[in-house]
Amino acid sequence: MNRTVSSLLAVVTSIALSASPAAAETHAAGSPAALVREVTTHLVAAARANPDFVAGDVEAIATVVDDVVLPAVDFPAATRSAVGPRWREASPAQRQRLQEAFERLLVRFYANGIRQIREYDIQVTETLAIPNRPDQVIVRSRVTGNGEVHTMDYRLTRRGDTWKVIDVSVEGIWITLSYRSQFAGALARGGIEELIRVLEAPARAGQGA
């Protein structure tokens, strides 16, 4: 993947999926574009003002992301999409382990991206309906920074009265599909258990396992 696009995926995904519970409640009956606009504005401002963000303290940032990301993202849907058709082969226990490991993976990914948020400006441009999916929309936006302009899409789904982010793309690259291609090798080697082993490896390493 192009390094610039990969970096931007980290940046914009961290923005998109880091809505606080309060923000989610505020926009429970509002538009998905309003939610995206408020969250991006809030986090860009926070990144520019918070010393931990500016200093790039990944552990401190990861703690913040871990606290705020879960209420805003539909992790079961994101995990199913990232694993792909082989998800159907997983037992309930395996699905739980996949989801927990994927959450940890994304939190690390977001933490790296948040360090760069202050370098970008984001403007929401339009909301598009998805054919045959009345419960989903795509919110489009433009990202500018470092002398570059990129397009960014957020895919959101309605869960009751709340909108949840399930995927993000930069220049047409959807993050869950990007991970699906990365997971394919592990699945080919040893199926669901091998993918779980790979995803859980960083946590085992951190524990000295």
XYZ file of N, CA and C in Angstrom, residues 85-159:
225
model
N -15.403 -14.451 4.017
C -16.285 -15.624 4.026
C -15.890 -16.694 5.039
N -14.593 -16.767 5.392
C -14.158 -17.798 6.345
C -14.716 -17.547 7.745
N -15.291 -16.371 7.974
C -15.914 -16.081 9.263
C -16.962 -17.127 9.604
N -17.659 -17.633 8.585
C -18.729 -18.606 8.823
C -18.194 -19.904 9.426
N -16.908 -20.170 9.240
C -16.314 -21.399 9.779
C -15.979 -21.282 11.262
N -15.938 -20.068 11.782
C -15.507 -19.852 13.166
C -16.604 -20.218 14.149
N -16.206 -20.840 15.244
C -17.139 -21.144 16.325
C -17.441 -19.854 17.089
N -18.482 -19.831 17.921
C -18.749 -18.633 18.723
C -17.540 -18.190 19.546
N -16.824 -19.154 20.137
C -15.645 -18.804 20.939
C -14.552 -18.199 20.060
N -14.351 -18.754 18.869
C -13.348 -18.218 17.951
C -13.730 -16.819 17.472
N -15.011 -16.607 17.213
C -15.458 -15.283 16.777
C -15.188 -14.237 17.849
N -15.402 -14.614 19.105
C -15.135 -13.679 20.190
C -13.652 -13.333 20.260
N -12.797 -14.341 20.117
C -11.352 -14.083 20.149
C -10.909 -13.243 18.951
N -11.486 -13.506 17.777
C -11.161 -12.709 16.593
C -11.545 -11.249 16.802
N -12.746 -11.035 17.331
C -13.207 -9.665 17.537
C -12.317 -8.933 18.537
N -11.984 -9.590 19.648
C -11.146 -8.941 20.663
C -9.756 -8.638 20.112
N -9.191 -9.565 19.343
C -7.859 -9.338 18.783
C -7.876 -8.254 17.722
N -8.953 -8.208 16.926
C -9.057 -7.183 15.893
C -9.238 -5.807 16.526
N -9.978 -5.744 17.612
C -10.124 -4.478 18.332
C -8.761 -3.966 18.788
N -7.947 -4.857 19.370
C -6.624 -4.434 19.837
C -5.760 -3.969 18.673
N -5.870 -4.679 17.547
C -5.106 -4.290 16.359
C -5.496 -2.890 15.899
N -6.793 -2.619 15.843
C -7.243 -1.313 15.378
C -6.896 -0.198 16.359
N -6.939 -0.488 17.654
C -6.574 0.538 18.634
C -5.118 0.958 18.429
N -4.226 -0.005 18.189
C -2.820 0.349 17.913
C -2.720 1.158 16.629
N -3.505 0.758 15.619
C -3.511 1.448 14.339
C -3.976 2.893 14.511
N -5.073 3.082 15.261
C -5.600 4.423 15.481
C -4.609 5.280 16.252
N -3.954 4.678 17.265
C -3.018 5.440 18.084
C -1.885 6.017 17.237
N -1.398 5.240 16.301
C -0.341 5.737 15.411
C -0.861 6.868 14.528
N -2.108 6.761 14.087
C -2.662 7.785 13.219
C -2.968 9.076 13.935
N -3.407 8.984 15.178
C -3.793 10.176 15.915
C -2.635 11.151 16.051
N -1.413 10.647 16.089
C -0.261 11.541 16.217
C -0.181 12.531 15.063
N -0.796 12.189 13.920
C -0.685 13.039 12.744
C -1.946 13.857 12.453
N -2.984 13.695 13.270
C -4.253 14.367 12.997
C -4.085 15.875 12.883
N -3.245 16.440 13.746
C -3.109 17.895 13.774
C -2.600 18.469 12.460
N -2.054 17.624 11.580
C -1.502 18.105 10.316
C -2.550 18.186 9.215
N -3.799 17.766 9.509
C -4.812 17.680 8.463
C -6.068 18.478 8.798
N -6.756 18.912 7.754
C -8.081 19.513 7.871
C -9.048 18.635 7.097
N -10.254 18.473 7.631
C -11.235 17.572 7.021
C -12.546 18.307 6.812
N -13.079 18.227 5.602
C -14.344 18.887 5.259
C -15.325 17.844 4.744
N -16.450 17.692 5.435
C -17.505 16.777 4.987
C -18.176 17.384 3.760
N -18.340 16.579 2.709
C -18.858 17.121 1.455
C -20.251 16.626 1.090
N -20.561 15.353 1.331
C -21.887 14.853 0.950
C -22.163 13.511 1.609
N -23.451 13.144 1.627
C -23.874 11.845 2.141
C -24.589 11.093 1.024
N -24.170 9.852 0.791
C -24.729 9.050 -0.296
C -25.481 7.843 0.250
N -26.632 7.579 -0.328
C -27.367 6.358 0.006
C -26.676 5.168 -0.648
N -26.822 3.996 -0.027
C -26.261 2.766 -0.583
C -27.402 1.942 -1.149
N -27.361 1.621 -2.444
C -28.458 0.868 -3.062
C -28.770 -0.419 -2.302
N -30.034 -0.653 -2.069
C -30.531 -1.862 -1.412
C -30.098 -1.979 0.049
N -29.543 -0.902 0.623
C -29.179 -0.918 2.040
C -29.714 0.348 2.703
N -31.008 0.387 2.999
C -31.589 1.593 3.595
C -31.039 1.919 4.976
N -30.361 0.949 5.603
C -29.807 1.173 6.940
C -28.368 1.677 6.910
N -27.817 1.896 5.706
C -26.426 2.329 5.599
C -26.282 3.538 4.685
N -25.247 4.343 4.962
C -24.913 5.483 4.119
C -23.398 5.598 4.024
N -22.953 6.386 3.057
C -21.544 6.739 2.954
C -21.435 8.258 3.080
N -20.646 8.700 4.038
C -20.382 10.124 4.208
C -19.027 10.415 3.558
N -19.038 11.323 2.590
C -17.821 11.654 1.857
C -17.186 12.923 2.418
N -15.860 12.986 2.330
C -15.181 14.184 2.806
C -13.861 14.365 2.059
N -13.285 15.539 2.264
C -12.012 15.893 1.633
C -10.990 16.162 2.726
N -9.827 15.528 2.620
C -8.752 15.681 3.597
C -7.615 16.470 2.960
N -7.199 17.555 3.604
C -6.093 18.358 3.088
C -5.025 18.507 4.160
N -3.780 18.487 3.721
C -2.667 18.639 4.649
C -1.367 18.255 3.986
N -0.280 18.845 4.438
C 1.038 18.552 3.884
C 1.083 18.761 2.376
N 0.306 19.731 1.893
C 0.311 20.028 0.468
C -0.424 19.017 -0.384
N -1.218 18.128 0.234
C -1.919 17.083 -0.497
C -3.426 17.191 -0.258
N -4.203 16.665 -1.211
C -5.656 16.596 -1.082
C -6.084 15.163 -1.352
N -6.879 14.592 -0.462
C -7.341 13.214 -0.613
C -8.838 13.142 -0.358
N -9.497 12.175 -0.993
C -10.907 11.919 -0.726
C -11.019 10.809 0.312
N -12.031 10.902 1.133
C -12.218 9.956 2.214
C -13.698 9.639 2.353
N -14.023 8.371 2.524
C -15.409 7.941 2.707
C -15.546 7.215 4.038
N -16.647 7.498 4.727
C -17.010 6.776 5.946
C -18.266 5.973 5.645
N -18.252 4.701 5.943
C -19.465 3.880 5.800
C -20.082 3.716 7.185
N -21.329 4.129 7.310
C -22.017 4.045 8.594
C -23.272 3.195 8.463
N -23.609 2.541 9.567
C -24.832 1.754 9.613
C -25.667 2.216 10.792
N -26.966 2.120 10.642
C -27.872 2.539 11.716
C -28.159 1.362 12.628
N -27.913 1.556 13.915
C -28.206 0.549 14.928
C -29.216 1.162 15.899
